[in-house]
Amino acid sequence: MKLHEYQTKQIFADHGIPIPKGWVAETPEEAARIAQELGGPVAIKAQVLVGGRGKAGGIKLARTPEEAREVAERILSMTIKGLPVRKVLVEEAADIAQEIYLGITNDRAAKRPVVMASSEGGVDIEEVARRSPEKIVRAHIHPLLGLQAYQIRDLALGIELPREFWSSFIAFARALAQVYQKYDATLVEINPLVITRQGNLLALDAKLVVDDNALYRHPELEKFRDLDAEDPTEVEARQYGLSYIKLDGTVGCMVNGGGLAMATMDIIKLFGGEPANFLDIGGGANAEKVARAMRLILADPKVKVVLINIFGGITRCDEVARGILAAMEEVKPDIPMVVRLVGTNAEEGRALLQEAAMETATTLTEAAQKAVRLAYGQ
Amino acid sequence: MKLHEYQTKQIFADHGIPIPKGWVAETPEEAARIAQELGGPVAIKAQVLVGGRGKAGGIKLARTPEEAREVAERILSMTIKGLPVRKVLVEEAADIAQEIYLGITNDRAAKRPVVMASSEGGVDIEEVARRSPEKIVRAHIHPLLGLQAYQIRDLALGIELPREFWSSFIAFARALAQVYQKYDATLVEINPLVITRQGNLLALDAKLVVDDNALYRHPELEKFRDLDAEDPTEVEARQYGLSYIKLDGTVGCMVNGGGLAMATMDIIKLFGGEPANFLDIGGGANAEKVARAMRLILADPKVKVVLINIFGGITRCDEVARGILAAMEEVKPDIPMVVRLVGTNAEEGRALLQEAAMETATTLTEAAQKAVRLAYGQ
Amino acid sequence: MAILMNKNTRILVQGITGREGRFHAERMVAYGAQVVAGVTPGKGGMWVMDRIPVFDTVRDAVRATGAEVSVIFVPARFAADAMLEAADAGIRLIIAITEGIPIQDMMKVVTYLDEKGVKLVGPNCPGVLVPGQTKAGIIPGNIAIPGPVGVVSRSGTLTYEVMYAMQQRGIGVSTTVGIGGDPVHGLGFIEVLQMFEEDPDTQAVVLIGEIGGTEEQKAAEYIARHMSKPVVAYIAGRTAPPGKRMGHAGAIVEGGEGTAEEKIRALEAADVRVARHPEEIAEILASLL
Amino acid sequence: MAILMNKNTRILVQGITGREGRFHAERMVAYGAQVVAGVTPGKGGMWVMDRIPVFDTVRDAVRATGAEVSVIFVPARFAADAMLEAADAGIRLIIAITEGIPIQDMMKVVTYLDEKGVKLVGPNCPGVLVPGQTKAGIIPGNIAIPGPVGVVSRSGTLTYEVMYAMQQRGIGVSTTVGIGGDPVHGLGFIEVLQMFEEDPDTQAVVLIGEIGGTEEQKAAEYIARHMSKPVVAYIAGRTAPPGKRMGHAGAIVEGGEGTAEEKIRALEAADVRVARHPEEIAEILASLL
């Protein structure tokens, strides 16, 4: 789950990470009032959960409350990469002397979090990684011990941070590591972390992504969820324990297991078709879940055929068959289905489906070829 | 630093550990008001930092507010093991079904904290340890990982806790371990932890000792310090970075290093004298500190002679000598002194003391013998 | 011979009284696995299938039954505790089926297990199958026959698909190890490849990867340097859009890294035959053996 | 020969620009120790005594100078970080002079160092002296001559007292190790006794203990079972009142445990000669050698 900049900054402030003074506004009038209150030049920043806000014109300076109103009005009417801007963050414009980068993410290979710092802040860090990888210094966090001050000093040295900022940088990075750990983050990032002309460190931007698997430990974050940022069908699917991602093709897929679902999409493509979606019904899917999944697929008008590929392990094929029958009963689809059931209780499943008029297949290759043929109306 | 029961319970409550409802009172009237507010039988408990309150009559039940007033009046006028009772805790009397013990302390040998639980709560745990050691079950806490639920289940099994209480016992013990870690405790203890007839777990008593070396991390605890519980001279000594413990003898000792200070006391005793105190001026003691130490010793009217035994390592003998001279100058003591300086800058130290009229000694044996002789007026 | 387990391996099931735990414990027993104990805190004293004793703690279970491998079916929020408990009780190999464990929990568990020298397969994995001997986990037993091919995979059902296709062609399996689909997990491709390289009964290895991370690329390096036995691979996710989590927590192309193309390229550079679809693996194996 | 260090050991001083750090670094150099580097964060680039380079981090210091042992003089609240830094930078032996480190910090540090296989002496200790060769810490160099007696102690100045008395009688020291007065510390009596037992140049050992804990009792068991060389002991604190912390954080009789009497009894039962006062140790040694 991604948090908005203003939400992340609120968490930062609670943990002693310095941020610019500011508030969030939903109307141009509010933005003007905040600018008035702040009493100086302000930055007005679109709160949308996509990258590249700045390039899209979602971040602007305003010198007066009146200008803040105008800028906010413009930004609040924007749609950035498909997402409507519903809120702007209005905050004191910082007097920037230097911009650096500081972030923490999980290093899968090292099996521990890694802190990354760069003297090149305020630019795309992946771009920095490509262009001049030596500009990014790293320190791994021992999962049981946590980030230590000496590691932060190593980073400070690595990015050639002037010594007068070391102690505030240490406090800053420790607090960031604390936020990372406390909120089960998979990414926390400050880009840029600025050194102001007054000699203070300040988190000018703030990004926080929380591990979805750990959300049960953070009920307080539920209120931060922004449904705008997510595909409503994907959200609905998640509510039913399904993993669904909409694509552009015509062959709807219902598969158990993420790897097999990808392989099924890949083989559809290999045989000349286009998958309409990724859909993993998960392990141990029961009949109700399968029926939900079927309805999700059939809701997409582009779908011309549905390929059901179930390999029973935790999932039992008879339960899946019952789900399919229930969904057919209710939705009464007028498009063809290709069903392939193998593994745990496959025979019982197949027996249940015998009466329904469905194409069946033995191998995945056969199933994919049949589905592609049917998608092209053959 | 030891915390009072009511202070510890406040911390417990902040961390989700259930405690009886109650408040602290400084007067009988307050106690009566609290009893009124609680509206049932109450326990009235003397808040003093010594063991054995109960046996001394410092814990009593009261059924009515009037009785609470009387009981509180009696307890507030008590002195328990030399400590005046200035506060009582007035709390709801619990309806006890079972009493157990739960505590955490540092296991020096294992180099990690150890959780101890016993089905025999409400009695002296050291007594249980002697009488029936098998009644105490233990689990060590991995210093980096913290206490895990499975370890608490092992303890629950070990004390034969009925299963219906397992989940609340796990929450309880985890919270206790959290308090232990967060407050840099060296001991946290609930004796008894009661299971009420209503089926709830409750910390009926509460003890917390905080590592003095870690107090800098807990400035919020400073307000909890009870100077009553400490010898004022020891408190004063600590403020100057000295470690002082008053004893009953006549030979005052000023030594650098805890081990050598003990050895000096021991040898005084070995040669027939009685040490008046333990006093470690610490490593790197400067002249001012030494002068303070001298004044502390001389403030004890029983002291008949002072033995100064300094072995220079971090401590420099010349600095010590300067401190002695400064103290002599100010206090102008009329009792004899035996001084022995060896090690770092010993010669410079001895040179400084040459003009002062002091007994000197080369070996510790000689110094001790001289001091004992002088103490007996020979 | 096989890797990790054999027919005499004494298996414990943590979470045995749950729906999935019980169902799969039964399947394991039916397959011939030595399931000697189960653990569910608070249910000690029960029996499952009238023959498997249930204990409150792993320590008790190990003491009473000598269990050495534990299969974990407990819910995600209790799984870290279950794994640490197993490690502390002397279990040498933990197989964690559970899906959805927070990644920071796994980083802690893996660090601790490494310290203790306890092996972990998973989490979010189908477990280990030694055809004809034993199974620990949820891999259907009837889709593989004993044989000379080691299978290692990040996936679950996709692995079954491959094994099934192999079986249809009469190609047997020495051991199948599902290392799991989570970004942080125990044994990786390299450790398992090494075991297969050293296993005299394994003649070829199937590696099933997917998008996300760099484990396949590192495996490719390892194969090029250290493997004498032929490796056939399949990588799922050529059609996966970037930035989207494809079911498995670990299956995501991030910052342009971890694409199927990049993995396939690395493997082919290491002389690994990469199949275009799962069933093609069996065809390639047939030509190799 | 000696234990832990010798004249070629390359020593780093953490906290070298502090008052005590600089003072003792100078003494160490004067004694002939190879003090090759100092570390004070934020003071990299400085020089101490015009010959010891100061670095910002231990990593830099180790890279530039090959330091292998670090002596820690940094204040208590930064000491845990300093020790972890040393361990991660490849230092093999850490000698922590600092007093007053929180016990929970030490439990974490000791756990981590054990994992890494890094040795720790201290904290709250006087360090290590190899007479005639090197010193790392604050033990005055002029109170010992080279010789056949190993000294291990929980105390600081009390140890000097004993060494001084030995010197007065012409008895030399192979190595003195101050293991420190804190309840949780690195090397203990047993580990050091074992090193002395194995050191061909050590013929007898002096063990200096004090009240608090059970380390002397366990050492007595170890001596009875494993030591062939004679051990002479002294235990401070016969006159210490119970429940009071006698200077050292670890010197306290708690719950009637850790008294001098109980330790003396345990040692005597292990055939250890226990001196009645520090200077008597030298007399006993003279009779033994």
GROMACS .gro file of N, CA and C in nm, chain B residues 142 144-145 148-151 153-154 157 163 166, chain C residues 41-42 44 56-57 59-60 81 84-85 88 112:
model
   72
  520HIS      N    1   1.641  -1.383   2.362
  520HIS     CA    2   1.748  -1.349   2.268
  520HIS      C    3   1.755  -1.196   2.262
  522LEU      N    4   1.860  -0.983   2.062
  522LEU     CA    5   1.830  -0.914   1.938
  522LEU      C    6   1.690  -0.947   1.887
  523LEU      N    7   1.638  -1.061   1.926
  523LEU     CA    8   1.511  -1.108   1.870
  523LEU      C    9   1.394  -1.074   1.962
  526GLN      N   10   0.962  -1.441   2.232
  526GLN     CA   11   0.868  -1.493   2.133
  526GLN      C   12   0.750  -1.564   2.200
  527ALA      N   13   0.640  -1.566   2.130
  527ALA     CA   14   0.518  -1.626   2.184
  527ALA      C   15   0.541  -1.773   2.224
  528TYR      N   16   0.615  -1.846   2.142
  528TYR     CA   17   0.632  -1.989   2.173
  528TYR      C   18   0.704  -2.010   2.305
  529GLN      N   19   0.792  -1.915   2.338
  529GLN     CA   20   0.863  -1.928   2.465
  529GLN      C   21   0.767  -1.908   2.582
  531ARG      N   22   0.451  -1.980   2.568
  531ARG     CA   23   0.370  -2.103   2.577
  531ARG      C   24   0.445  -2.210   2.654
  532ASP      N   25   0.578  -2.218   2.629
  532ASP     CA   26   0.658  -2.314   2.706
  532ASP      C   27   0.646  -2.285   2.856
  535LEU      N   28   0.299  -2.384   2.985
  535LEU     CA   29   0.296  -2.529   3.005
  535LEU      C   30   0.370  -2.566   3.133
  541ARG      N   31  -0.532  -2.374   2.991
  541ARG     CA   32  -0.523  -2.326   2.853
  541ARG      C   33  -0.607  -2.203   2.824
  544TRP      N   34  -0.397  -1.896   2.830
  544TRP     CA   35  -0.274  -1.887   2.752
  544TRP      C   36  -0.265  -1.758   2.673
  797PRO      N   37  -0.077  -2.520   1.934
  797PRO     CA   38  -0.079  -2.474   2.073
  797PRO      C   39  -0.221  -2.477   2.130
  798GLY      N   40  -0.232  -2.535   2.246
  798GLY     CA   41  -0.363  -2.542   2.310
  798GLY      C   42  -0.441  -2.668   2.275
  800GLY      N   43  -0.271  -2.981   2.255
  800GLY     CA   44  -0.189  -3.096   2.292
  800GLY      C   45  -0.277  -3.206   2.352
  812ASP      N   46   0.140  -2.944   2.228
  812ASP     CA   47   0.125  -2.799   2.245
  812ASP      C   48   0.244  -2.722   2.192
  813THR      N   49   0.360  -2.784   2.202
  813THR     CA   50   0.483  -2.714   2.162
  813THR      C   51   0.570  -2.807   2.077
  815ARG      N   52   0.886  -2.831   2.105
  815ARG     CA   53   0.982  -2.897   2.194
  815ARG      C   54   0.929  -3.031   2.244
  816ASP      N   55   0.805  -3.030   2.290
  816ASP     CA   56   0.745  -3.155   2.337
  816ASP      C   57   0.737  -3.257   2.223
  837ASP      N   58   0.667  -1.697   1.445
  837ASP     CA   59   0.682  -1.760   1.576
  837ASP      C   60   0.697  -1.912   1.561
  840LEU      N   61   1.050  -1.996   1.434
  840LEU     CA   62   1.151  -1.978   1.540
  840LEU      C   63   1.139  -2.090   1.643
  841GLU      N   64   1.015  -2.126   1.674
  841GLU     CA   65   0.993  -2.234   1.771
  841GLU      C   66   1.055  -2.364   1.719
  844ASP      N   67   1.436  -2.353   1.744
  844ASP     CA   68   1.485  -2.364   1.881
  844ASP      C   69   1.464  -2.502   1.940
  868TYR      N   70   1.793  -1.537   1.185
  868TYR     CA   71   1.806  -1.623   1.303
  868TYR      C   72   1.834  -1.768   1.263
   0.00000   0.00000   0.00000
